[in-house]
XYZ file of C-alpha atoms in Angstrom:
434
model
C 40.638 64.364 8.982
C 38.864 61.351 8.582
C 37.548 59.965 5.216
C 33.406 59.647 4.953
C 34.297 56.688 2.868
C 36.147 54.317 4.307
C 36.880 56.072 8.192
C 40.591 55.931 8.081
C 41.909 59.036 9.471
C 44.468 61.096 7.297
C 47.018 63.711 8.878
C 48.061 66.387 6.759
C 51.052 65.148 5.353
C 48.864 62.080 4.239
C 46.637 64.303 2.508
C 49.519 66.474 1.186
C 51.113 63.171 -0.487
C 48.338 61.526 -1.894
C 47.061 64.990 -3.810
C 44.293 65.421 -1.581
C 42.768 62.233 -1.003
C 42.283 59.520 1.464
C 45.471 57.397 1.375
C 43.466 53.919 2.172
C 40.944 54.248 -0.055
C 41.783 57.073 -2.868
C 38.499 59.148 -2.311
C 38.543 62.814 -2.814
C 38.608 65.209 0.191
C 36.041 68.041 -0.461
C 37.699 70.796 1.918
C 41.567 71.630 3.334
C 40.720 73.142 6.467
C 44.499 74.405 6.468
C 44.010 76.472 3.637
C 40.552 77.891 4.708
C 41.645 80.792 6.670
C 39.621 81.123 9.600
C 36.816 79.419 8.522
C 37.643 75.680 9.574
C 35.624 72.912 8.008
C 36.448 69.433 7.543
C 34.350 66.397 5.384
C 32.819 64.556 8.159
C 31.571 68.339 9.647
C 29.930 68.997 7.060
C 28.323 65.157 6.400
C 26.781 65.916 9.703
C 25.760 69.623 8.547
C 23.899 67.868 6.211
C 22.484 65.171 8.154
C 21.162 67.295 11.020
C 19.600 70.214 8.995
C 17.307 67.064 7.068
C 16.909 65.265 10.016
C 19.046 62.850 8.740
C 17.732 63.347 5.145
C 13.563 63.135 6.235
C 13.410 66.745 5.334
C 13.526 69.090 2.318
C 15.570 72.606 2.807
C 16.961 75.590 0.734
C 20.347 76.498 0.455
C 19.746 79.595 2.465
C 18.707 77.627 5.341
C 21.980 75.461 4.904
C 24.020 78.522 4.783
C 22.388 79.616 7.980
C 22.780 76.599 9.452
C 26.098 76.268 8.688
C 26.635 80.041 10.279
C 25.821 78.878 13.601
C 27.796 75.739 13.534
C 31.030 77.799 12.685
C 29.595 80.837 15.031
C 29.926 77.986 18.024
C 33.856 77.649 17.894
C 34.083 81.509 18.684
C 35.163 83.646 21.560
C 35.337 81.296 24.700
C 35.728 82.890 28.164
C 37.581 79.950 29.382
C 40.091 79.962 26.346
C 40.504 83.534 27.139
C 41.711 83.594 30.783
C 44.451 81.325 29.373
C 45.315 83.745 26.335
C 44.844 86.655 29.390
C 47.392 85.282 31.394
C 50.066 84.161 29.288
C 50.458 86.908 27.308
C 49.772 89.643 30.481
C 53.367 87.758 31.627
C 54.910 88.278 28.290
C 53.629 91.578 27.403
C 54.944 93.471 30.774
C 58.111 90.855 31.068
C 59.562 91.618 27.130
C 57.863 95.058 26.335
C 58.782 96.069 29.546
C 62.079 94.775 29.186
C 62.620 96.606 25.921
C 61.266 100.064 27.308
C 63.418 99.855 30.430
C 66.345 101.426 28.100
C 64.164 104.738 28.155
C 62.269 104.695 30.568
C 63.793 102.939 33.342
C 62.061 101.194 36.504
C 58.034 102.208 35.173
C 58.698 100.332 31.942
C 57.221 96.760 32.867
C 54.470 99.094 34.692
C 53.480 101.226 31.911
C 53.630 98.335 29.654
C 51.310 96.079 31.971
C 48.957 99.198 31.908
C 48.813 99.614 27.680
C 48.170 95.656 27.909
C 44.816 95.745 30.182
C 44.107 98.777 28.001
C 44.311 96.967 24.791
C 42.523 93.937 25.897
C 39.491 95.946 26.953
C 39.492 97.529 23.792
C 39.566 94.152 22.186
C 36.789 92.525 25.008
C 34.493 95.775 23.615
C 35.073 95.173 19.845
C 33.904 91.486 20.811
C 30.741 92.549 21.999
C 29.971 94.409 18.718
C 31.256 92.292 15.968
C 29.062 91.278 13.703
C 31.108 88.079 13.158
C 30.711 86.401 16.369
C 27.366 84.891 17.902
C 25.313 86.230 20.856
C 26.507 83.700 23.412
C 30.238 85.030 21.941
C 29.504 88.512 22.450
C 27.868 88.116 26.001
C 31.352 86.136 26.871
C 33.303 89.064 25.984
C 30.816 91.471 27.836
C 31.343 89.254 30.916
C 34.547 88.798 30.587
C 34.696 93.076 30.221
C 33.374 92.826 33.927
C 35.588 90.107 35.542
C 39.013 92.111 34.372
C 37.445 95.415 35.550
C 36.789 94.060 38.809
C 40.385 92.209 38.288
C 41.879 95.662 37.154
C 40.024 97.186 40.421
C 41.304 94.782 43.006
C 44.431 94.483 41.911
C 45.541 97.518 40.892
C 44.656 99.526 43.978
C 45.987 97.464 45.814
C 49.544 97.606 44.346
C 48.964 101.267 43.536
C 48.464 101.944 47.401
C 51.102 99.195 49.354
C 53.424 98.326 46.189
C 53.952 101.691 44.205
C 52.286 104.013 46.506
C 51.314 106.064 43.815
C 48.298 108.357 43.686
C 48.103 109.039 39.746
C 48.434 104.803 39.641
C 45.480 104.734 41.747
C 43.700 107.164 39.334
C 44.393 105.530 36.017
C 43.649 101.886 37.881
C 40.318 103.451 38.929
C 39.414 104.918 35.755
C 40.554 101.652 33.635
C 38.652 99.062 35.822
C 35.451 100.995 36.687
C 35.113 101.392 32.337
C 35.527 98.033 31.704
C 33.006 97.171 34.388
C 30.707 99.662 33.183
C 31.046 99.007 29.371
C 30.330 95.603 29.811
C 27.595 96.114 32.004
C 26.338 98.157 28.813
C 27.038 95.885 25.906
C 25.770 93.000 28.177
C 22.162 94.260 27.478
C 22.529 95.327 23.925
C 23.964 92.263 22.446
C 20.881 90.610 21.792
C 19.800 93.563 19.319
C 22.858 93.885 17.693
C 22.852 92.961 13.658
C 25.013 89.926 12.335
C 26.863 88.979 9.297
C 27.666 85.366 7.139
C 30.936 84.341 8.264
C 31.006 82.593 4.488
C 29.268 84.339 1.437
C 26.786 82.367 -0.842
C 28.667 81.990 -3.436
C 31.452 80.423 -1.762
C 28.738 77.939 0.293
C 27.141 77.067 -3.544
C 31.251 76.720 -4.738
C 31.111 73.904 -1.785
C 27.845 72.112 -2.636
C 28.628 71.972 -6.382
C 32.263 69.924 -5.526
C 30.689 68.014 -2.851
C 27.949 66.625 -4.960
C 30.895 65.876 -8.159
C 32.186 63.696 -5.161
C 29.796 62.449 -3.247
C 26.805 62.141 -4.981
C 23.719 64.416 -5.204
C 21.829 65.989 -2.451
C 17.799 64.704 -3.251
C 16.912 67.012 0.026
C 18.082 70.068 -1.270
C 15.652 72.052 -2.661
C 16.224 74.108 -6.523
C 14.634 77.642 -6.646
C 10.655 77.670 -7.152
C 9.608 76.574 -10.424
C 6.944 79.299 -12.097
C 4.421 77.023 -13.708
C 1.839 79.420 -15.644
C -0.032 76.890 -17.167
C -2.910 76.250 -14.967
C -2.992 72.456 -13.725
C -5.940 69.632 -14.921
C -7.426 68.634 -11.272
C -10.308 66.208 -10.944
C -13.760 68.019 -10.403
C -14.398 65.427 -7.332
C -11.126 67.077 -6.039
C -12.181 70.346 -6.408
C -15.637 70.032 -4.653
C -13.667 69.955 -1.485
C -12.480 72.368 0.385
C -9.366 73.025 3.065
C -10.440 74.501 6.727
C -7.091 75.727 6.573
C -4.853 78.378 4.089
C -1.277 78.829 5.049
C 0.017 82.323 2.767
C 3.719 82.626 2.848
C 5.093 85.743 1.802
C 7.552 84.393 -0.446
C 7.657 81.342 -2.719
C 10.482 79.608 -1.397
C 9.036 78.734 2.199
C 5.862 77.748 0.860
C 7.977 75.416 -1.790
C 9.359 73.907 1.731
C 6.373 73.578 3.007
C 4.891 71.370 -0.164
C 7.543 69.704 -0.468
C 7.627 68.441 3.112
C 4.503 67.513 2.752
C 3.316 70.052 5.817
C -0.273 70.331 3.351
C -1.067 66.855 3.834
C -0.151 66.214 7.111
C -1.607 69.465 8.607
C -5.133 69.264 6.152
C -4.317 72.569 5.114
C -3.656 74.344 1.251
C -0.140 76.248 1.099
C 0.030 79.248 -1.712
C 2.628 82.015 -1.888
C 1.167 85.970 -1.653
C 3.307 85.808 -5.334
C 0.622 83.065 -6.595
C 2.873 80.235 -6.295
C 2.135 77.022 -7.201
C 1.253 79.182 -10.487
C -0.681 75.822 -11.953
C -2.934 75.579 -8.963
C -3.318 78.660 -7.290
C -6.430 79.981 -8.726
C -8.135 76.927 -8.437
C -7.405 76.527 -5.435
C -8.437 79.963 -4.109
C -11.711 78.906 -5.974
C -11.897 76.186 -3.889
C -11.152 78.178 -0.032
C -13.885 80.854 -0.886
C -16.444 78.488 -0.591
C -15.499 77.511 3.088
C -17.336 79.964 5.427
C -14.946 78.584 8.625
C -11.584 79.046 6.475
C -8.616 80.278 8.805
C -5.646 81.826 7.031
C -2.627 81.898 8.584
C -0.269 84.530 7.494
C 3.621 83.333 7.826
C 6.055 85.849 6.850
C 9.644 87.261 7.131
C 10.587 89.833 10.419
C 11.082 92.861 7.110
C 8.655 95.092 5.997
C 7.136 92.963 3.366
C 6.476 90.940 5.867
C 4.915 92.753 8.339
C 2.586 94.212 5.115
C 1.462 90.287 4.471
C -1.909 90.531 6.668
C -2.860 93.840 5.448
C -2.055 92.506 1.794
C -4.411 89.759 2.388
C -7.307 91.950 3.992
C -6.992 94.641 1.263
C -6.440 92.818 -1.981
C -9.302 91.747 -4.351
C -7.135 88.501 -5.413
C -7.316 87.195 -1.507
C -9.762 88.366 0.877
C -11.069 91.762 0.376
C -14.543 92.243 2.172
C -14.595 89.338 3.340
C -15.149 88.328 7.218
C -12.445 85.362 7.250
C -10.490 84.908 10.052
C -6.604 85.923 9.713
C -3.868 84.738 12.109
C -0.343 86.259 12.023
C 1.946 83.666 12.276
C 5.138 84.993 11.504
C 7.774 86.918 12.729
C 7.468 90.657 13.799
C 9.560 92.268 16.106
C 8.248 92.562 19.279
C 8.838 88.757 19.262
C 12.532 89.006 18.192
C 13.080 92.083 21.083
C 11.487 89.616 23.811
C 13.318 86.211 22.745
C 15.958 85.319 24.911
C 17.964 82.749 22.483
C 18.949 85.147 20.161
C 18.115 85.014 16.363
C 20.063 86.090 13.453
C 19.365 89.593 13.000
C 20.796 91.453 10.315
C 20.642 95.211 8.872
C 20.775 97.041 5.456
C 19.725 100.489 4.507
C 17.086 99.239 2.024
C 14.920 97.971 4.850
C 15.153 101.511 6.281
C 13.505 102.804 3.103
C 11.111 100.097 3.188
C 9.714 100.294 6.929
C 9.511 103.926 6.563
C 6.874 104.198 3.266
C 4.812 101.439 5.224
C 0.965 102.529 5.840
C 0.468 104.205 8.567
C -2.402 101.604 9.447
C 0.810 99.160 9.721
C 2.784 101.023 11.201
C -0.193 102.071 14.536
C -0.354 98.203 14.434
C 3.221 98.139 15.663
C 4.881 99.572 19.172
C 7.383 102.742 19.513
C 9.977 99.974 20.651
C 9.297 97.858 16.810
C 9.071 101.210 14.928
C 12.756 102.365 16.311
C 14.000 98.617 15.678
C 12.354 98.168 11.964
C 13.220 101.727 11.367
C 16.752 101.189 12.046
C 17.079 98.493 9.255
C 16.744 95.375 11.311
C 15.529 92.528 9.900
C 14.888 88.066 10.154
C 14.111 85.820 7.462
C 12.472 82.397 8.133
C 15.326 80.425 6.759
C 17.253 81.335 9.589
C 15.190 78.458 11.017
C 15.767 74.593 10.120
C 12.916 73.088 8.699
C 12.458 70.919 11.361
C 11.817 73.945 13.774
C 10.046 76.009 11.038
C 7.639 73.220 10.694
C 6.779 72.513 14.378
C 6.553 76.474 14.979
C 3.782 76.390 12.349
C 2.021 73.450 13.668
C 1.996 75.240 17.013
C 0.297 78.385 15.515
C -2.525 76.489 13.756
C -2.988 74.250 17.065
C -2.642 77.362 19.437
C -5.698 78.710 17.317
C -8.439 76.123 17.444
C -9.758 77.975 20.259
C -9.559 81.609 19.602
C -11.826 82.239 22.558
C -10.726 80.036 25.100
C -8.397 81.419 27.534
C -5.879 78.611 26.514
C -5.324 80.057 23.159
C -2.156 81.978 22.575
C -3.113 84.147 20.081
C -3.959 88.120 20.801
C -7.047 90.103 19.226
C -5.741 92.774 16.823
C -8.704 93.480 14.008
C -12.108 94.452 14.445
C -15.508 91.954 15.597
C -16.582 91.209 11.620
C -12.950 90.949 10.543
C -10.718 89.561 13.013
C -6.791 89.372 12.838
C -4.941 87.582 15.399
C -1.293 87.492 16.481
C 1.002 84.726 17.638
C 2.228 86.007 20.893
C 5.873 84.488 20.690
C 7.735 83.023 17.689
C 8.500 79.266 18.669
């Protein structure tokens, strides 16, 4: 592992001798990736962790988005079809040669058969646990759903033909038959479903904060890593020339942390737009600056939100309460995540699942839930859900931008926003999520 001090690259036993630290210059290591399980990470991985999720340190983010982040980096050493055929074959040779070997005490000249046969059948057992494991990424689990299909059609070829020229044995024939045409046909299955399927943090929170707290006693604090949202109740002094203008533009997140990101990446000022929280945060400014929107008869709001039920509520939230925009005829645009948009991507996004989103989605409004499809109900309903940190900010941010420019022209047929309110109070709907 190489130092991020000085570059000079220590092997283990270097480490090991010098109590854990680079042998040149006498800096600290922050991780052992021997003694890490299987969670591998090294100093200089995680230098460039940090570098790429600020765009090397240009951008603010939370530690949620880091631990995401940090997810898919790990996620992307997983199952490899490639590294697989190797495992396949090797241990297909040693599995029939010594098992068999051992059973051919007992059960004579079918031992290296029969032990060949449990083999395949334990590998496509493994193959479909692949495809459902909540610790390996989508391009992981479509690997092992492919890779389900090449050793059926392996199993297939293969087998028949030694059942019918080699063995010439009809119950072979059946069992090779029945094997192949099951791995073929469950990963056919899984092949579809994989993109649906819920995922979990390879590393826990605490473990990830554990990390930052040594790295920064080593190297130095992290300036782009962003503290929890302060609550500032006292109301802020702002000029009265200040306040005699108004934004065009009101971006409501439906928790204070994104809208913290957005301020402090300074997505207000380079956008020409305000940024609250539906929880009133920035506290010192917010009802000023609501004060301050009302009086713009063009405002656009543009509702950014979490794939949860929450979430999903934000727009109604905004049309029904008294503290936003309750009979009023301003123009709301849904830019956030639902889950028609997650269903339709094709890249895959980190979905997970717990009960308490079940409760949730099922005491929504039944206004909310006619807004959404039988296809989003079943999904939601199930306990799915996406947060927005599972984006970097850098993506987060140009999503956004998209949204607000995809709506200057609501009526044009370039637009790519959807209709979903009333003529008098309009809602509109981002029809993809990035």
């Amino acid at each position: 592992m190489k130092c991020i001090n000085c570059g000079t690259d220590n092997n283990l036993k270097d480490r090991t001798a010098n109590q854990g630290r680079c042998q040149k210059c006498n800096h600290p290591f922050v991780f052992e990736p021997t003694n890490m399980g299987n969670v591998k990470i090294t100093d200089p991985m995680f230098a460039k962790i940090l570098a790429d999720i600020s765009a090397n340190n240009t951008l603010f983010f939370t530690p949620k988005q880091l631990l995401y982040f940090l997810d898919s980096r790990l996620r992307n050493k997983s199952f490899k079809s490639l590294g697989f055929a190797g495992f396949y074959i090797f241990f297909n040779v040693w599995v029939t040669g010594f098992v068999g070997g051992i059973l051919s005490g007992i059960m004579s000249s079918n031992s290296f058969l029969t032990a060949n046969i449990i083999y395949q059948i334990c590998v496509v057992i493994y193959l479909f646990n692949n495809t459902n494991s909540a610790k390996l990424n989508n391009a992981s689990r479509k690997a092992s759903a492919k890779s389900l299909q090449r050793l059926g059609v392996l199993i297939l070829v293969v087998g028949i033909l030694a059942s019918l020229f080699v063995f010439n044995s009809y119950i072979l024939f059946i069992i090779v038959v029945i094997l192949g045409m099951s791995s073929i046909f469950l990963g056919t299955r899984q092949l579809g479903k994989v993109d649906s399927l819920a995922q979990e943090f390879l590393i826990s929170q605490s473990y990830l904060e554990g990390w930052l707290e040594r790295w920064q006693q080593i190297n130095g604090s992290l300036p782009k890593i962003l503290p929890s949202p302060r609550q500032e109740i006292a109301p802020a002094t702002i000029n009265p020339d200040v306040t005699a203008y108004s934004f065009d533009r009101l971006v409501v997140c439906d928790n204070s942390t994104i809208a913290q990101l957005l301020i402090a990446n300074n997505f207000h000022f380079e956008n020409n737009c305000a940024i609250l929280s539906i929880t009133g945060y920035p506290q010192s400014i917010f009802n000023t600056t609501m004060e301050m929107l009302r009086r713009n008869p063009d405002l656009k709001v543009y509702a950014l939100h979490d794939c949860t039920p929450r979430g999903i509520s934000l727009v109604h939230r905004l049309r029904s309460s008294d503290s936003w925009f309750l009979d009023s005829n301003v123009t709301i645009i849904d830019v956030g995540l639902l889950p028609r948009q997650i269903i339709a991507t094709k890249r895959g996004m980190f979905i997970q699942n717990t009960p308490s989103i079940t409760t949730e989605a099922k005491k929504l409004s039944q206004e909310i839930r006619q807004s959404l499809s039988a296809e989003e109900l079943v999904w939601l309903d199930a306990g799915n859900f996406v947060e927005l940190e599972s984006f970097t900010p850098q993506r987060l941010i140009k999503v956004l931008q998209s949204g607000i420019s995809g709506s200057s022209n609501l009526e044009g047929n370039d637009s790519s926003m959807i209709l979903i309110g009333d003529s008098g109070n309009d809602i509109y709907m981002v029809e993809s999520f990035g």
